[in-house]
mmCIF file of C-alpha atoms in Angstrom:
data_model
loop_
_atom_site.group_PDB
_atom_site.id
_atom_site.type_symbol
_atom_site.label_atom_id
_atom_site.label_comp_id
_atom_site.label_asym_id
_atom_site.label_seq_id
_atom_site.Cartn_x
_atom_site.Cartn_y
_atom_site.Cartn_z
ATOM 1 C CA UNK A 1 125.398 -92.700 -92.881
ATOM 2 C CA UNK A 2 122.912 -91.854 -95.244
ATOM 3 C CA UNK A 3 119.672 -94.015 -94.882
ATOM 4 C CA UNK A 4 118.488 -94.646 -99.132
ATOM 5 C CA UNK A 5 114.594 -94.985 -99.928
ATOM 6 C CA UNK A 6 115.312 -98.736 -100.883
ATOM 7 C CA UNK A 7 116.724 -99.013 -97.136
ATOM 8 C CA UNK A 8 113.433 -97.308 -95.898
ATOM 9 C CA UNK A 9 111.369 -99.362 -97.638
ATOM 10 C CA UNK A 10 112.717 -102.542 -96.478
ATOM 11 C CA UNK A 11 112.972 -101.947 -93.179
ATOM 12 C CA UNK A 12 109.128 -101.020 -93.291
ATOM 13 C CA UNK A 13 108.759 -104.192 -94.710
ATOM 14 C CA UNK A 14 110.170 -105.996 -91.819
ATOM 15 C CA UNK A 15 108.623 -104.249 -89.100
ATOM 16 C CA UNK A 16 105.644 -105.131 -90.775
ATOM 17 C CA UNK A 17 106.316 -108.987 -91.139
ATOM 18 C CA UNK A 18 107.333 -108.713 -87.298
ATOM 19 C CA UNK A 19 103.999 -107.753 -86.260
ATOM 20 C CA UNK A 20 102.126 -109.722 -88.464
ATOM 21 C CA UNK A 21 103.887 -113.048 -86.745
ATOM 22 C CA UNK A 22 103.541 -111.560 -83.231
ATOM 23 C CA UNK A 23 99.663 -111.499 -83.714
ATOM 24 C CA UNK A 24 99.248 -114.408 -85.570
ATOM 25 C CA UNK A 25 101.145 -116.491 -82.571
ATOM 26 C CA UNK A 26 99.151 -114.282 -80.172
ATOM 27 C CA UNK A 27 95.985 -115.254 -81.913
ATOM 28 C CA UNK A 28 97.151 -118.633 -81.956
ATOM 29 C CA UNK A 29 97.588 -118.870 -78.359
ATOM 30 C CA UNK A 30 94.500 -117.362 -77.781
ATOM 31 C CA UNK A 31 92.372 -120.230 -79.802
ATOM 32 C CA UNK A 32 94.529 -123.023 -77.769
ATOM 33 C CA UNK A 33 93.819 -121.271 -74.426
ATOM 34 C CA UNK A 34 90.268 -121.416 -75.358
ATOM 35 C CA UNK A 35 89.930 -124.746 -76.762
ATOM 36 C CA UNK A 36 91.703 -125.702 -73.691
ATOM 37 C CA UNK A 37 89.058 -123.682 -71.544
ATOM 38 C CA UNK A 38 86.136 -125.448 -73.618
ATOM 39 C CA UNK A 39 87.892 -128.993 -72.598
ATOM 40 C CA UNK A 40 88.108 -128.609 -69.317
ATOM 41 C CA UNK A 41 84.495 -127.803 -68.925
ATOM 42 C CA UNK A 42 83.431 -130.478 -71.258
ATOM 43 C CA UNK A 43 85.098 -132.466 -69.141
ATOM 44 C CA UNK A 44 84.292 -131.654 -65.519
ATOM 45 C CA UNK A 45 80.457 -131.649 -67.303
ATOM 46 C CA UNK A 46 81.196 -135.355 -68.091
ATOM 47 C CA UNK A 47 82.468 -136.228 -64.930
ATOM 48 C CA UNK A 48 79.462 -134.424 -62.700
ATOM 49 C CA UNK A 49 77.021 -136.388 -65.420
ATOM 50 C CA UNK A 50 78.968 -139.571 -64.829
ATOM 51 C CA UNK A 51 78.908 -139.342 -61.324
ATOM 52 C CA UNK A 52 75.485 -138.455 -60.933
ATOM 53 C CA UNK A 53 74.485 -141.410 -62.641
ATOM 54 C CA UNK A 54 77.218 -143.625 -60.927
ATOM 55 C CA UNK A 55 75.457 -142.478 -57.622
ATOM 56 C CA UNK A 56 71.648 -142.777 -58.605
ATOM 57 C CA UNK A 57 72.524 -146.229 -60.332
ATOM 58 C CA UNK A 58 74.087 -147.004 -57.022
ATOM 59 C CA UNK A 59 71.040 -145.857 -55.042
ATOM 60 C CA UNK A 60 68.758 -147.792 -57.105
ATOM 61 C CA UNK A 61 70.788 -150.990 -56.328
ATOM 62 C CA UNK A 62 70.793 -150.095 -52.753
ATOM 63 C CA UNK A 63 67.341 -149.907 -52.876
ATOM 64 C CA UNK A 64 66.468 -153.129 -54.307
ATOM 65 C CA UNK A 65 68.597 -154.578 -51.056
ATOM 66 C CA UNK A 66 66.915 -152.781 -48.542
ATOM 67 C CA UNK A 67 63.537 -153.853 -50.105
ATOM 68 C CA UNK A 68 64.658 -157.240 -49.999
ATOM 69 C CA UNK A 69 65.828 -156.909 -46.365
ATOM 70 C CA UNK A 70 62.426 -155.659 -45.650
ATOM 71 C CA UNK A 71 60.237 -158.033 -47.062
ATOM 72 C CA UNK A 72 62.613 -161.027 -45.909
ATOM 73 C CA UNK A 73 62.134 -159.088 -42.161
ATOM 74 C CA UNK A 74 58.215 -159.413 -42.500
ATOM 75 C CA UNK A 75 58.376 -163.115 -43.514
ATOM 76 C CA UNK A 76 61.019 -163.570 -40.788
ATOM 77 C CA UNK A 77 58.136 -161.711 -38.249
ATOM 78 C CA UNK A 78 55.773 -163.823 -39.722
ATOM 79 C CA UNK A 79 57.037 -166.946 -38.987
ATOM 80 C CA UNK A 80 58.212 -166.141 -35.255
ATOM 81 C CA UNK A 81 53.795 -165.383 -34.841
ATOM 82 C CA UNK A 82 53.257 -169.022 -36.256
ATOM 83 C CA UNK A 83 56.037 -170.546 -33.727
ATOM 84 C CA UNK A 84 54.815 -168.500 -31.155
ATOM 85 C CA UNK A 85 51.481 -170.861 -30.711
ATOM 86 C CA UNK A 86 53.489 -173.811 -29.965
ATOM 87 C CA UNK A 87 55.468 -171.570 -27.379
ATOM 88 C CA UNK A 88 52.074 -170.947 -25.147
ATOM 89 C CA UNK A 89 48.769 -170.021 -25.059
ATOM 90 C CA UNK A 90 49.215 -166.509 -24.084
ATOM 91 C CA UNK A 91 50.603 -163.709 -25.780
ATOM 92 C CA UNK A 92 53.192 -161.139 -23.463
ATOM 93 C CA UNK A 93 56.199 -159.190 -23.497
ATOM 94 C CA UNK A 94 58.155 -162.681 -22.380
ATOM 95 C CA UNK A 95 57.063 -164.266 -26.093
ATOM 96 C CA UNK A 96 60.048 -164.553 -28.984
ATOM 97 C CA UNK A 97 57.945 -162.545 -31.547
ATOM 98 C CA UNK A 98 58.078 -159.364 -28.907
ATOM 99 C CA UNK A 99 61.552 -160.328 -28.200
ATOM 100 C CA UNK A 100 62.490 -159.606 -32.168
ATOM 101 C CA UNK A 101 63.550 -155.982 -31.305
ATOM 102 C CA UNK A 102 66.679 -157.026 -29.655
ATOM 103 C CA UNK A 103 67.913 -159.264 -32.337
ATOM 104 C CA UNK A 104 70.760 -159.146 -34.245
ATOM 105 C CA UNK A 105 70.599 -160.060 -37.871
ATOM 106 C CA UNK A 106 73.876 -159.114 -39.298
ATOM 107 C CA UNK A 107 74.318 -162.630 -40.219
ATOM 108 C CA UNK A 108 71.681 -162.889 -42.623
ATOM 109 C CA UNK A 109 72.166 -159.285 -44.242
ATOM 110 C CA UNK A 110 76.253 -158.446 -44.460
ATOM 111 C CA UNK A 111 75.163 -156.064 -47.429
ATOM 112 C CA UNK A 112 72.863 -153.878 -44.445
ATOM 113 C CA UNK A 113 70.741 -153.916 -41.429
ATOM 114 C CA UNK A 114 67.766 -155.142 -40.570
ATOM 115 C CA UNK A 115 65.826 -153.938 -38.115
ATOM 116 C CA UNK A 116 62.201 -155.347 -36.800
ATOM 117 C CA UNK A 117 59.346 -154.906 -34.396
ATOM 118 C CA UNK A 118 56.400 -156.161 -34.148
ATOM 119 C CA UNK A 119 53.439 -154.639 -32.373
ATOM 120 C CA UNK A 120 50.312 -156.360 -31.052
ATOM 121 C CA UNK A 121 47.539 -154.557 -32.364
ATOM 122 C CA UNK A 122 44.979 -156.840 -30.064
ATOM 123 C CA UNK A 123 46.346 -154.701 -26.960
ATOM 124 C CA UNK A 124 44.705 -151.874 -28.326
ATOM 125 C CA UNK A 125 41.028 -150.504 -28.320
ATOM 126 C CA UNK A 126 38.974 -151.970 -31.202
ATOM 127 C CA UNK A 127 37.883 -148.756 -32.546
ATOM 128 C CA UNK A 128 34.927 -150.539 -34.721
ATOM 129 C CA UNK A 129 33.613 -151.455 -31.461
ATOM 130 C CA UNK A 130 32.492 -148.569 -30.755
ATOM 131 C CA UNK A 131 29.380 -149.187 -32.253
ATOM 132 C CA UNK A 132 27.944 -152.478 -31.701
ATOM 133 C CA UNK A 133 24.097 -152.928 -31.497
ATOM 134 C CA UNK A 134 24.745 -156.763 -30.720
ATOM 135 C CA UNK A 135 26.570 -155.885 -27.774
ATOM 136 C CA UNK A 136 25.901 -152.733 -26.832
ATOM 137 C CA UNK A 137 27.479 -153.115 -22.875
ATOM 138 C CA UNK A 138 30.302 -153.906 -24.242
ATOM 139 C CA UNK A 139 30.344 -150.866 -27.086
ATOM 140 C CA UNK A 140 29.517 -148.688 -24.274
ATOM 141 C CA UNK A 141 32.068 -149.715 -21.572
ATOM 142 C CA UNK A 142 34.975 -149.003 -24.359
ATOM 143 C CA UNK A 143 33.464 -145.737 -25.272
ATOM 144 C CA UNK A 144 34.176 -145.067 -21.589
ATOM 145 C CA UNK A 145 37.362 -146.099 -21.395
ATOM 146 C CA UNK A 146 38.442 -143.946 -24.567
ATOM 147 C CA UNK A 147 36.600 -140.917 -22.986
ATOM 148 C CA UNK A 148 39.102 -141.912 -19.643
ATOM 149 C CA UNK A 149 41.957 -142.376 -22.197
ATOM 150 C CA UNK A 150 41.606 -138.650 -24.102
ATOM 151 C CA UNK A 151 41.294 -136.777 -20.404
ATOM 152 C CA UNK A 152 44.081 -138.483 -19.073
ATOM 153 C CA UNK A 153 46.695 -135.768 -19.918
ATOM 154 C CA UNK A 154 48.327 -137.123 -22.643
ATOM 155 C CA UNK A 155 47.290 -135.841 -25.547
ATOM 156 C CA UNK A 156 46.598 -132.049 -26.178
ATOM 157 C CA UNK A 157 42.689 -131.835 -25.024
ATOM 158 C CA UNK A 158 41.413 -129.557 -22.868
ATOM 159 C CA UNK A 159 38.595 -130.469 -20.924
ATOM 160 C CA UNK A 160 36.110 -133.481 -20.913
ATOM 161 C CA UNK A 161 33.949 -131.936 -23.240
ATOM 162 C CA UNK A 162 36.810 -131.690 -26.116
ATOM 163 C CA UNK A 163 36.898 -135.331 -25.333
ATOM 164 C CA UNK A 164 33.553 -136.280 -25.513
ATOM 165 C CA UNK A 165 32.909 -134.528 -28.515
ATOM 166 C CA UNK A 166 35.770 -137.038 -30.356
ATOM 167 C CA UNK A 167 34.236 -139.848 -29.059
ATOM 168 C CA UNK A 168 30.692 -139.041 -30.065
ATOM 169 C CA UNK A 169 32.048 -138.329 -33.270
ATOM 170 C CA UNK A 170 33.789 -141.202 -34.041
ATOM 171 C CA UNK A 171 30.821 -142.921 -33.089
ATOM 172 C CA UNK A 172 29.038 -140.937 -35.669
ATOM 173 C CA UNK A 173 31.450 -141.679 -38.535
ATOM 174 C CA UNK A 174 31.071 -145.277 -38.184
ATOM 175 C CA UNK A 175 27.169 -145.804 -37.454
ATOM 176 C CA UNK A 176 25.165 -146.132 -40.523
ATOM 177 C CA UNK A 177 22.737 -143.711 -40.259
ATOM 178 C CA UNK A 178 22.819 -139.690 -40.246
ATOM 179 C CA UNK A 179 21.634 -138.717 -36.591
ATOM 180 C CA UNK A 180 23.930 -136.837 -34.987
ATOM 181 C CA UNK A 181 24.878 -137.918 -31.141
ATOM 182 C CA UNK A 182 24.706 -135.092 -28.552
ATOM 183 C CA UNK A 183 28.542 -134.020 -29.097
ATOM 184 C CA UNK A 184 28.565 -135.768 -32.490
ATOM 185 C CA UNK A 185 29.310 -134.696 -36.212
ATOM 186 C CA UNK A 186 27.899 -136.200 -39.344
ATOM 187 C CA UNK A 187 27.368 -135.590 -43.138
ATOM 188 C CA UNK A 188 25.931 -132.102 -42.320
ATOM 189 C CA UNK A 189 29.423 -130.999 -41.012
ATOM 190 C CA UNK A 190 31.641 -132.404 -43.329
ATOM 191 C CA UNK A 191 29.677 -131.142 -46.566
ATOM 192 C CA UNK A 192 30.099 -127.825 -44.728
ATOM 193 C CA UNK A 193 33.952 -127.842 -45.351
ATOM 194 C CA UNK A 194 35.782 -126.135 -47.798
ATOM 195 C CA UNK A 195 37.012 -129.381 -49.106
ATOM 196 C CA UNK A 196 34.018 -131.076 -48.272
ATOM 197 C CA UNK A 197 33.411 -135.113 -47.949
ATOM 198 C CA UNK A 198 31.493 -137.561 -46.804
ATOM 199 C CA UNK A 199 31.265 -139.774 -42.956
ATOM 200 C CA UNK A 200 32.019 -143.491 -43.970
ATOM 201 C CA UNK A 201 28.662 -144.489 -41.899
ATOM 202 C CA UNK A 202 30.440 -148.078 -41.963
ATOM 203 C CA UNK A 203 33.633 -149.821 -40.107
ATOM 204 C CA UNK A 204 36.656 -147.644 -40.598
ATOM 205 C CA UNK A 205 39.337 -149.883 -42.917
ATOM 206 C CA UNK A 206 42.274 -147.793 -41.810
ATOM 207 C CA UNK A 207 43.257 -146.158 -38.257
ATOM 208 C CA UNK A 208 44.720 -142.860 -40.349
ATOM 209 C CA UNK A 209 41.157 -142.525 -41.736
ATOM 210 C CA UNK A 210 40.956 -140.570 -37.933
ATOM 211 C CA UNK A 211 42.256 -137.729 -39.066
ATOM 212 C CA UNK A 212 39.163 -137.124 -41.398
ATOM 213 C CA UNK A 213 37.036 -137.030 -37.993
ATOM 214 C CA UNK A 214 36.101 -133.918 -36.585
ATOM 215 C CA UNK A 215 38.598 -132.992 -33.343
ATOM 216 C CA UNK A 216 41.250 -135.725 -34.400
ATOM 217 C CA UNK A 217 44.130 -132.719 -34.688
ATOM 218 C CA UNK A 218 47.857 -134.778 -36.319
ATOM 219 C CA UNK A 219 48.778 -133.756 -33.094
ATOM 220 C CA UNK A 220 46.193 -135.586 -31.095
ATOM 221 C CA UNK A 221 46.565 -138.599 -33.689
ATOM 222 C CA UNK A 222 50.668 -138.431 -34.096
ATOM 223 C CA UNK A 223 51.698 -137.544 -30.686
ATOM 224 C CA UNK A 224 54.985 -135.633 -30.286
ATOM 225 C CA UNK A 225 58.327 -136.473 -28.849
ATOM 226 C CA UNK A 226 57.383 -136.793 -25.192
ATOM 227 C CA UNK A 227 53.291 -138.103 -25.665
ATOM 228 C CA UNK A 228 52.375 -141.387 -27.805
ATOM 229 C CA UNK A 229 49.495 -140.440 -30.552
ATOM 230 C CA UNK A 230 45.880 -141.434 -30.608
ATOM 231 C CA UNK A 231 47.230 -144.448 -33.023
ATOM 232 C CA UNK A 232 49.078 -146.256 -30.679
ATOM 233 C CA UNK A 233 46.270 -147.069 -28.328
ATOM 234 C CA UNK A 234 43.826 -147.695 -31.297
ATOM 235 C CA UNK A 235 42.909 -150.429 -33.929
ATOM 236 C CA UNK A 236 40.861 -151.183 -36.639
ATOM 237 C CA UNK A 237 40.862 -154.993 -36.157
ATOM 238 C CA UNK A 238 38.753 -157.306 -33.930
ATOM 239 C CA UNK A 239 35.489 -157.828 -33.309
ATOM 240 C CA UNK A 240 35.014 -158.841 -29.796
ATOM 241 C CA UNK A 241 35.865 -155.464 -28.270
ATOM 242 C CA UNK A 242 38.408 -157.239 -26.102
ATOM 243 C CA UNK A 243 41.576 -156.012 -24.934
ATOM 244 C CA UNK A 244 45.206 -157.852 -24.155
ATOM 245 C CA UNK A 245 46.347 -156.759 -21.163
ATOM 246 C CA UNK A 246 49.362 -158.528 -21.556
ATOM 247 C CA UNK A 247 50.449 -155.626 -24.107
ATOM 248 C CA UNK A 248 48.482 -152.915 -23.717
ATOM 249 C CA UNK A 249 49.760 -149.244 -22.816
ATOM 250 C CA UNK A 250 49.757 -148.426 -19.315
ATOM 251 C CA UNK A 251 47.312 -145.451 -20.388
ATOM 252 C CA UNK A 252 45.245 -147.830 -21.892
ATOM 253 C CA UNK A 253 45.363 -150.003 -18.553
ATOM 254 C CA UNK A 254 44.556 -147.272 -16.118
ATOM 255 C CA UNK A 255 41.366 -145.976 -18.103
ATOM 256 C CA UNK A 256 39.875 -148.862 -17.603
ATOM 257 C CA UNK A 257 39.570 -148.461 -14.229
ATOM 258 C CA UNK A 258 39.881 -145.113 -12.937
ATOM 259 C CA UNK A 259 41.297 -146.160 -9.744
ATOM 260 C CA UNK A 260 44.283 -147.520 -10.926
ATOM 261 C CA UNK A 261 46.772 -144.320 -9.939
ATOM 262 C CA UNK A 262 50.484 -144.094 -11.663
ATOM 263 C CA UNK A 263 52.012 -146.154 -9.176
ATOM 264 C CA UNK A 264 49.380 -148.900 -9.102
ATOM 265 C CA UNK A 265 50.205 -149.101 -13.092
ATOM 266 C CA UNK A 266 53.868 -149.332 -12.812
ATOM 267 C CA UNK A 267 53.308 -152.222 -10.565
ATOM 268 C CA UNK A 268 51.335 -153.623 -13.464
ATOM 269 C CA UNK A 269 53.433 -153.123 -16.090
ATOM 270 C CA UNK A 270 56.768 -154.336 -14.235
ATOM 271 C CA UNK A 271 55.108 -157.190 -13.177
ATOM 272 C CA UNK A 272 53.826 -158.320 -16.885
ATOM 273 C CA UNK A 273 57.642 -157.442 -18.178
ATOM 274 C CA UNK A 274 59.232 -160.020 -15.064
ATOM 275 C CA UNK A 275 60.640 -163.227 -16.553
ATOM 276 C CA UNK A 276 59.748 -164.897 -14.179
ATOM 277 C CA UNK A 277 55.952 -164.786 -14.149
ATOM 278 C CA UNK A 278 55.019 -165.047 -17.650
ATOM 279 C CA UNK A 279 53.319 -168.513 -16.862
ATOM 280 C CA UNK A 280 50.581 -166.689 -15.036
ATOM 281 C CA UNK A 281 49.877 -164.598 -17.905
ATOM 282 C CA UNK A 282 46.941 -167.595 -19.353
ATOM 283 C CA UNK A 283 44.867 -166.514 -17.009
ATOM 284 C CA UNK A 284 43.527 -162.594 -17.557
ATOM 285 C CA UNK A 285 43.215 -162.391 -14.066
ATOM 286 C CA UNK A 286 46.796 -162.269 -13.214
ATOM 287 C CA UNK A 287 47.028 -159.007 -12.407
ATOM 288 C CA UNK A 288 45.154 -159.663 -9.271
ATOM 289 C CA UNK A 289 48.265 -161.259 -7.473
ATOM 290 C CA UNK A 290 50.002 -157.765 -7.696
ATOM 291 C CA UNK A 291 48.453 -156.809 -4.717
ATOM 292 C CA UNK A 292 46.288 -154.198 -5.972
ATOM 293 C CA UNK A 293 43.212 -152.956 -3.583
ATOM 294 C CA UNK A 294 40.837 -155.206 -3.820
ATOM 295 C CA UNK A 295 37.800 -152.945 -4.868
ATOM 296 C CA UNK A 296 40.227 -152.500 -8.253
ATOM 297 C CA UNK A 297 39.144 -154.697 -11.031
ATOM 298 C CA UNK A 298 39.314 -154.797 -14.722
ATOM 299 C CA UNK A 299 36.126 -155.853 -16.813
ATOM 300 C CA UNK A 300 36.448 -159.623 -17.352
ATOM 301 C CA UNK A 301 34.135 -159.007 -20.398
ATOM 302 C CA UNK A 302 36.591 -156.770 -22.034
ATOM 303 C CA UNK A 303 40.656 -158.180 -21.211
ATOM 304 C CA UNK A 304 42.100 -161.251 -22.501
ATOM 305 C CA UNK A 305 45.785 -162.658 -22.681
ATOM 306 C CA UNK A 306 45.443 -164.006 -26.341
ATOM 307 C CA UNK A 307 46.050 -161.672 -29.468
ATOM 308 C CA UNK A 308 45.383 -162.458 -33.046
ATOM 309 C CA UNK A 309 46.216 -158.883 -34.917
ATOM 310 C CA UNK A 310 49.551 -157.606 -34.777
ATOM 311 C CA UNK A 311 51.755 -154.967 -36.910
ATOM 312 C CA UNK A 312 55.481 -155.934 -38.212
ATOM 313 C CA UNK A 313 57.602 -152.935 -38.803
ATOM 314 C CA UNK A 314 60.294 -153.859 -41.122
ATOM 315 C CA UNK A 315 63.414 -151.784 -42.018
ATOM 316 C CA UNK A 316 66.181 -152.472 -44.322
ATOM 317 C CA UNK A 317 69.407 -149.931 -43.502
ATOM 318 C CA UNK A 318 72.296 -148.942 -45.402
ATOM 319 C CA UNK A 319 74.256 -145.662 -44.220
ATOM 320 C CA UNK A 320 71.724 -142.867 -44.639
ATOM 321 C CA UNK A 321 69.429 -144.907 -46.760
ATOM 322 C CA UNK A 322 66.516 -147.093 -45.539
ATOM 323 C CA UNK A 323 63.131 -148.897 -46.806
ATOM 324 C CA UNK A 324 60.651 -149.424 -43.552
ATOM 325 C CA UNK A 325 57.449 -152.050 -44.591
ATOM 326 C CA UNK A 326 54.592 -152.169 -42.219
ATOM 327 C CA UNK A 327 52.295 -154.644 -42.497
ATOM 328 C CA UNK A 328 49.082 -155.670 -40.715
ATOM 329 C CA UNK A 329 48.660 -159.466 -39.973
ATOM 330 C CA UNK A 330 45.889 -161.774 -38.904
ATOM 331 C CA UNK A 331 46.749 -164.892 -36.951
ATOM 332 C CA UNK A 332 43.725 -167.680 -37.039
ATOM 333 C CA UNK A 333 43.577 -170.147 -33.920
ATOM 334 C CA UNK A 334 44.911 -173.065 -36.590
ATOM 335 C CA UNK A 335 47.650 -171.069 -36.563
ATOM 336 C CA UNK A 336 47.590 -169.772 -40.522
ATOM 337 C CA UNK A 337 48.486 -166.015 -40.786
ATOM 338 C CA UNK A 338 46.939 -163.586 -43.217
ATOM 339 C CA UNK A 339 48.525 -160.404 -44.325
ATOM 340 C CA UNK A 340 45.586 -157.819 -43.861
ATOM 341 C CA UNK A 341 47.626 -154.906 -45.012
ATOM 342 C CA UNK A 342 51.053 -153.923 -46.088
ATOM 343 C CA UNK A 343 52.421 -150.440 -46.712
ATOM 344 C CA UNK A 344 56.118 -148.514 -47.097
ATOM 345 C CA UNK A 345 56.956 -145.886 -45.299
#
């Protein structure tokens, strides 16, 4: 059979119409795959966006509860201090507003967890006290027992006079003039710094202003997992220089006297923590039916059993997230309470 030009050219004309639909479909295909492609990452964009703000939207509401479980805590703490004059005279371990810990407030908060403490600041050393020209026995009787208190291997110090020199200069930050003590530091040292600033040469306001004294390391003020910090023996409130031994740290207790070995202040502090004799605990010589030696005493000028400064830790919980208040509070004989300070953590 003999193939004519005409036939020739019309079968190149087909072939040719052939490929021209194969690539247009191919092209075709191409553009949907893509627009497809362009979808499906327009989408899964949307969705991370939409999440994202699904979950901080959901954080922020979160957060407004645990605030509100937090502040409700501190006016719960607050009103278990006012109840707790009509309870006794005395304030202990035994009282409902040290008792708080252990409470279970599920009830009050089904949307998350509150959990409270509150700490009695008037067990600890009045750090203000330190210098006192009105009662200077007094001023120097605590400086001793903080001097006992920084030797007495809890807190990374090594040798007495490490410990001396943080005592003289706390001393020096909070007198008013510019004479250094002995072991002391003043506005001579700290204008020396790279950073340099100023001592107060007044009251401290705030027990973390410590760590701008010379010698007060964050590890000598925080403590670490085994040792309590420099802050938990110290406050910033008070003005009597006295101490409630009813609360106090054991560490405090035995630098008072140093007689008083470990086992004479277990005795102590199991005693203060027994049920059964919190009705002795008026009387600031309690301690003396323990059966300590008798050459062992505590100051009478510097112990009470009544406390008027304590700190109310506060946290709201939810899952991972939380909001922890602290706030300071001053409780008056007439039994009004004054919030001194309040802070989140």
């Amino acid at each position: 059979m003999r193939l004519t030009e005409k036939t020739l050219q019309k079968s190149s004309v087909t072939c040719r119409s052939s490929s021209t639909g194969h690539d247009q479909r191919g092209m075709a295909l191409l553009v949907t795959i893509m627009t497809l492609s362009l979808l499906t990452a327009i989408t899964i964009q949307y969705h991370k966006v939409s999440w994202h703000n699904f979950v901080v939207s959901d954080n922020y509401k979160r957060g407004v509860q645990l605030k509100s479980i937090s502040e409700s805590g501190v006016n719960i703490a607050l009103a278990a201090l006012i109840d707790d004059l009509a309870e006794n005279e005395a304030d202990s371990f035994s009282d409902s507003w040290a008792l708080l810990e252990q409470e279970n407030f599920d009830l009050l908060f089904p949307s998350g967890e509150l959990l409270l403490k509150i700490n009695d600041l008037s067990g600890r050393l009045q750090t203000n006290m330190l210098v006192e020209e009105k009662n200077a026995e007094t001023s120097a009787e605590l400086r001793d027992i903080l001097q006992n208190l920084l030797v007495s291997g809890i807190f990374p110090i090594e040798d007495e006079t490490e410990a001396l020199e943080i005592v003289d200069a706390i001393v020096d930050w909070i007198d008013e003039d510019d004479l250094e003590s002995d072991h002391g530091a003043e506005n001579s040292y700290y204008q020396s710094l790279d950073q340099p600033y100023s001592a107060r040469n007044g009251p401290l306001t705030s027990i973390e202003e410590l760590l701008l004294i010379r010698g007060i390391t964050p590890e000598i003020f925080f403590g670490s997992d085994e040792n309590k910090g420099l802050k938990d023996f110290l406050t910033v409130y008070g003005e009597d220089g006295k101490i409630n031994i009813n609360t106090a740290e054991t560490e405090l207790i035995k630098s008072m006297n140093p007689l008083i070995t470990d086992e004479l202040a277990e005795q102590f502090d199991e005693f203060r923590k027994d049920e059964d004799n919190k009705d002795s605990f008026n009387d600031p010589s309690w301690y003396t039916a323990i059966g300590w030696p008798g050459d062992i005493e505590l100051n009478d000028k510097i112990i009470t059993t009544t406390s008027q400064y304590f700190q109310i830790s506060a946290t709201g919980k939810f899952d991972t997230l939380s909001w922890t208040m602290v706030a300071d509070a001053g409780r008056a004989e007439d039994g009004t309470i004054n919030l001194l300070r309040k802070k989140v953590e």
